[in-house]
PDB file of C-alpha atoms in Angstrom:
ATOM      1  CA  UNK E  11      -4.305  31.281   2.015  1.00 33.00           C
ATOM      2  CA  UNK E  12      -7.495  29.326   2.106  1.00 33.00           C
ATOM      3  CA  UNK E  13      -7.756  25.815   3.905  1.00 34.00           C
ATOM      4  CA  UNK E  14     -10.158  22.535   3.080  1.00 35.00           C
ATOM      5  CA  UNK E  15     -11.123  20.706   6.591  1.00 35.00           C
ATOM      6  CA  UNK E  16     -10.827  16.675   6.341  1.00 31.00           C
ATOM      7  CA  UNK E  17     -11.173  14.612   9.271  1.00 33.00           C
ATOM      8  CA  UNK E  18      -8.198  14.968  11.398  1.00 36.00           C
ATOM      9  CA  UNK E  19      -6.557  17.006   8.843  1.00 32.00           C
ATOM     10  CA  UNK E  20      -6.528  20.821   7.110  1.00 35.00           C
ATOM     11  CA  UNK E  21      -5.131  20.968   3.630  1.00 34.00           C
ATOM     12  CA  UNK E  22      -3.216  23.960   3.066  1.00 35.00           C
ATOM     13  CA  UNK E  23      -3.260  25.802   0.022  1.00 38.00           C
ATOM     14  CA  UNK E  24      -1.346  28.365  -0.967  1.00 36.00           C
ATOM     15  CA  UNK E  25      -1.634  29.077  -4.596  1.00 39.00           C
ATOM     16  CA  UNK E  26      -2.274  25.858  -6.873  1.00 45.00           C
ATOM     17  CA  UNK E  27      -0.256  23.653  -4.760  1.00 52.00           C
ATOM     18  CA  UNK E  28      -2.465  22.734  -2.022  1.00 67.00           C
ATOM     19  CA  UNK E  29       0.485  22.079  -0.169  1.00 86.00           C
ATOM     20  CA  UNK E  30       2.181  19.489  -2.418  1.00 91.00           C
ATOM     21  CA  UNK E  31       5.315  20.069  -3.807  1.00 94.00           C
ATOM     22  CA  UNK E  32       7.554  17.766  -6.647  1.00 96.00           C
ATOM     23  CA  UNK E  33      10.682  18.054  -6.078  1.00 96.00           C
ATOM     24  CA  UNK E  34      13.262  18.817  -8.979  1.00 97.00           C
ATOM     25  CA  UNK E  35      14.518  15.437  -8.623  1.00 97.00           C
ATOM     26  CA  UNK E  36      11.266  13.514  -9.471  1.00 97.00           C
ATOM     27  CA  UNK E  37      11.392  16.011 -11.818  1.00 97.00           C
ATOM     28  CA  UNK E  38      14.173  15.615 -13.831  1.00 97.00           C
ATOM     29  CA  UNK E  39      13.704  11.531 -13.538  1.00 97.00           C
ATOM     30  CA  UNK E  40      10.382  12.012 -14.987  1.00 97.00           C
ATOM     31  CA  UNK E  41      11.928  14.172 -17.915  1.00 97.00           C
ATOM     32  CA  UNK E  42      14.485  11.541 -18.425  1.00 96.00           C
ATOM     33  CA  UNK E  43      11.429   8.429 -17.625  1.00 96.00           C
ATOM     34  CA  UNK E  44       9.379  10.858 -20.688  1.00 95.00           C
ATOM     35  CA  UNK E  45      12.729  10.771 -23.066  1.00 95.00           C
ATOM     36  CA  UNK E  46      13.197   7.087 -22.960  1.00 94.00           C
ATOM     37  CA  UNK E  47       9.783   6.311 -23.860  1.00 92.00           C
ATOM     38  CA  UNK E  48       9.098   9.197 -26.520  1.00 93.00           C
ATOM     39  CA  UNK E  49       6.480  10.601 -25.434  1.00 93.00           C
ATOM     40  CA  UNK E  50       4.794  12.388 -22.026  1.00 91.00           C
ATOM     41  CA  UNK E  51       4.371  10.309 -18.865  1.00 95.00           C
ATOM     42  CA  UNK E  52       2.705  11.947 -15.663  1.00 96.00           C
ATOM     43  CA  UNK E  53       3.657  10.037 -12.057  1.00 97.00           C
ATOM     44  CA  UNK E  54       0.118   8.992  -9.810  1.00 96.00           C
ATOM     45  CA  UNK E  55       0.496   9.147  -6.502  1.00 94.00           C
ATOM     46  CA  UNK E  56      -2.003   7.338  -4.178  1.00 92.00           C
ATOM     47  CA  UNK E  57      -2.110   6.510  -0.595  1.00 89.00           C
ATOM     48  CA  UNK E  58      -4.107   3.080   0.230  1.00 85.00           C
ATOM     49  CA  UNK E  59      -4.449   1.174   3.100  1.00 80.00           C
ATOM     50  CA  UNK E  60      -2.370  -1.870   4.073  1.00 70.00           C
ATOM     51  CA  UNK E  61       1.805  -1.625   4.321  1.00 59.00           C
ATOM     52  CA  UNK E  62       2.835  -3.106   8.117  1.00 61.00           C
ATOM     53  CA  UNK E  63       2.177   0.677   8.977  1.00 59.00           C
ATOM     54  CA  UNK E  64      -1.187   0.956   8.167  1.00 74.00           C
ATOM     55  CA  UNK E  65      -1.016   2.883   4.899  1.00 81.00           C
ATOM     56  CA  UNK E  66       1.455   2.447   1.853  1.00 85.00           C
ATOM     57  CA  UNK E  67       2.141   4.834  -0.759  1.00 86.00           C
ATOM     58  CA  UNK E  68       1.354   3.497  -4.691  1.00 91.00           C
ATOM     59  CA  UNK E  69       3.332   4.785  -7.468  1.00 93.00           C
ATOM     60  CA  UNK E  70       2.100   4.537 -11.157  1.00 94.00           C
ATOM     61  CA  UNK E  71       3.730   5.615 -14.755  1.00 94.00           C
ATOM     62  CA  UNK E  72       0.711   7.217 -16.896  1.00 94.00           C
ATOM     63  CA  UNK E  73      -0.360   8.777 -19.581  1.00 92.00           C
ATOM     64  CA  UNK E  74      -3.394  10.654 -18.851  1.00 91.00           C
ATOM     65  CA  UNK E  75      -4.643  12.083 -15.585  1.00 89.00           C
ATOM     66  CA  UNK E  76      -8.766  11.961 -14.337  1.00 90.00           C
ATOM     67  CA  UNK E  77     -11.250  14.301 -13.957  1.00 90.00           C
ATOM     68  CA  UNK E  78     -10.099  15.006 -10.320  1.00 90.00           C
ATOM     69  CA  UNK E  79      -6.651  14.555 -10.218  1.00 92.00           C
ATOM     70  CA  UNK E  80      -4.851  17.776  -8.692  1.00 92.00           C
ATOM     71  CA  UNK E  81      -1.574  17.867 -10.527  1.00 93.00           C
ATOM     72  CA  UNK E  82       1.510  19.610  -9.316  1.00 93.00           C
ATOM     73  CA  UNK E  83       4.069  20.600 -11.553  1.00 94.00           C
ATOM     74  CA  UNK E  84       7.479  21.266 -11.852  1.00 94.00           C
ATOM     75  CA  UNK E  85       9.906  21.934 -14.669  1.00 95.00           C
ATOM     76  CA  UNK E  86       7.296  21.141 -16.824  1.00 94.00           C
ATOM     77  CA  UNK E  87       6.841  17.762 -15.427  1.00 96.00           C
ATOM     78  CA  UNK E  88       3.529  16.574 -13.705  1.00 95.00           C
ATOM     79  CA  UNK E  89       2.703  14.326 -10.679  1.00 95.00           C
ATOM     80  CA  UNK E  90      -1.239  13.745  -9.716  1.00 95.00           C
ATOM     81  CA  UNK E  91      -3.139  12.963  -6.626  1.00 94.00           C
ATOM     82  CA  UNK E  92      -6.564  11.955  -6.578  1.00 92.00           C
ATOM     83  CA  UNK E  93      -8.470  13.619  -3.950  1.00 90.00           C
ATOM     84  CA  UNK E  94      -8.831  10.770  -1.506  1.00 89.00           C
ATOM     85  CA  UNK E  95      -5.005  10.791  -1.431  1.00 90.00           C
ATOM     86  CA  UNK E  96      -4.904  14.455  -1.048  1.00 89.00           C
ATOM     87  CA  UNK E  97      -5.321  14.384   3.084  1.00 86.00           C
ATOM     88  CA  UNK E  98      -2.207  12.020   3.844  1.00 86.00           C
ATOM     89  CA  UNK E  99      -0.497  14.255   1.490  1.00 89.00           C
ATOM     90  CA  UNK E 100      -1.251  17.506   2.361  1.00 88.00           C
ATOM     91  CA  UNK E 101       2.499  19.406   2.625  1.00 91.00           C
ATOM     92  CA  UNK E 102       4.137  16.811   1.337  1.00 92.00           C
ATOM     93  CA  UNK E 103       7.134  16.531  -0.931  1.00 94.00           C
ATOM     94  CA  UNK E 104       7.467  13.939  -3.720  1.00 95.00           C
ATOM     95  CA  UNK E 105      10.788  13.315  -4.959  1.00 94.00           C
ATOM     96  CA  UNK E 106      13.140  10.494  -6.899  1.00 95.00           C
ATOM     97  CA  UNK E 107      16.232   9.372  -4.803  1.00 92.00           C
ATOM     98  CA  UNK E 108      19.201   7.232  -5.898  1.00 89.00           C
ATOM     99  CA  UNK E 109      21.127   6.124  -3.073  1.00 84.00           C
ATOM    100  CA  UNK E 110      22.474   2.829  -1.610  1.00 81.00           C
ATOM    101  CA  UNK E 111      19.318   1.058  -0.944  1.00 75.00           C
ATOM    102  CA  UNK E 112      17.687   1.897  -4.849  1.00 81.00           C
ATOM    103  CA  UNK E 113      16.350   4.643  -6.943  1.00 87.00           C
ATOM    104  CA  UNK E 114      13.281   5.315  -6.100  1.00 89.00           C
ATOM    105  CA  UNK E 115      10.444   8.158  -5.960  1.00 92.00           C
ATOM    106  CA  UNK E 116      10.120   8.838  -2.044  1.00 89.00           C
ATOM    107  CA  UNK E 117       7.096  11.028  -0.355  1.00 89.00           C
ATOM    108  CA  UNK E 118       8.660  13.058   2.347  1.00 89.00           C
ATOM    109  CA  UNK E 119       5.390  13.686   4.568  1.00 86.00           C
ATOM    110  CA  UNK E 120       5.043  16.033   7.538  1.00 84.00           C
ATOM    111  CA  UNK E 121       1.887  14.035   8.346  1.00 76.00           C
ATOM    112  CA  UNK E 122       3.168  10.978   9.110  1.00 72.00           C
ATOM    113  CA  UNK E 123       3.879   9.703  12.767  1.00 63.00           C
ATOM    114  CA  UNK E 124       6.445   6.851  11.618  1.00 52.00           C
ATOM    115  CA  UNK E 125       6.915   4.555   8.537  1.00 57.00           C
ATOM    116  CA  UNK E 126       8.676   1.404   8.094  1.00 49.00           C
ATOM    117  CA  UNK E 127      11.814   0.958   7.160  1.00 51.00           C
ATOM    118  CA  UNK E 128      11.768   1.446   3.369  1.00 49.00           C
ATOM    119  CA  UNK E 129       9.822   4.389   3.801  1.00 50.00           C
ATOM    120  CA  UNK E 130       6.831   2.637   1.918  1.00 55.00           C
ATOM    121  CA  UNK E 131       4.760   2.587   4.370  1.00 49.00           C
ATOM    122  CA  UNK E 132       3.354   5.177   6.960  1.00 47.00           C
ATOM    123  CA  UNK E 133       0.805   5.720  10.118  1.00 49.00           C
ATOM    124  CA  UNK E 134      -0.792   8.410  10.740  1.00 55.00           C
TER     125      UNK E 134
END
């Protein structure tokens, strides 16, 4: 398992994953997202600053990816992070829940010292 050093951080990554997983829930939302429009979307996920906990996550339907995304697949279905992103996600899981308070795509991150209440949000 090698390791990329980032200011406060170290990426893990064993295999292709760098640490990242989808879960089979965003998954299969992103299959059924893909079937309703006929045709191939891809979920971007981006960490930027702002959110009342200092750093939000940023979810975005596309088509294609960029030159640097790192995608991680599941079930045949994609989700990318650009490489700024990539430090406040290292380990992370992305994944689509449907509960009481919406349906949503959620990241569950091990780096994150607290988050707000709808789980937007995150400090570090």
């Amino acid at each position: 398992m090698s390791s990329v050093e980032s200011p406060g951080f170290q990426i893990s990554r064993p295999g292709d994953s760098h640490g990242l997983t989808l879960a089979a829930s965003a998954a299969a939302r992103l299959a059924k997202l893909a079937e309703g429009e006929g045709r191939p979307v891809l979920l971007r996920v981006a960490v930027d600053g702002g959110g009342c906990s200092g750093f939000q996550y940023r979810f975005e339907l596309v088509e294609t990816g960029q030159a640097d995304d790192l995608p991680v697949t599941t079930d045949g279905q994609t989700a990318l992070v650009d490489p700024v992103s990539l430090p406040f996600l290292a380990g992370s899981e992305i994944a689509f829940v449907d509960d009481l308070s919406g349906a949503q795509f959620v990241v569950r991150n091990p780096n994150a010292a607290s988050s707000c209440g709808c789980g937007v949000s995150f400090s570090i």
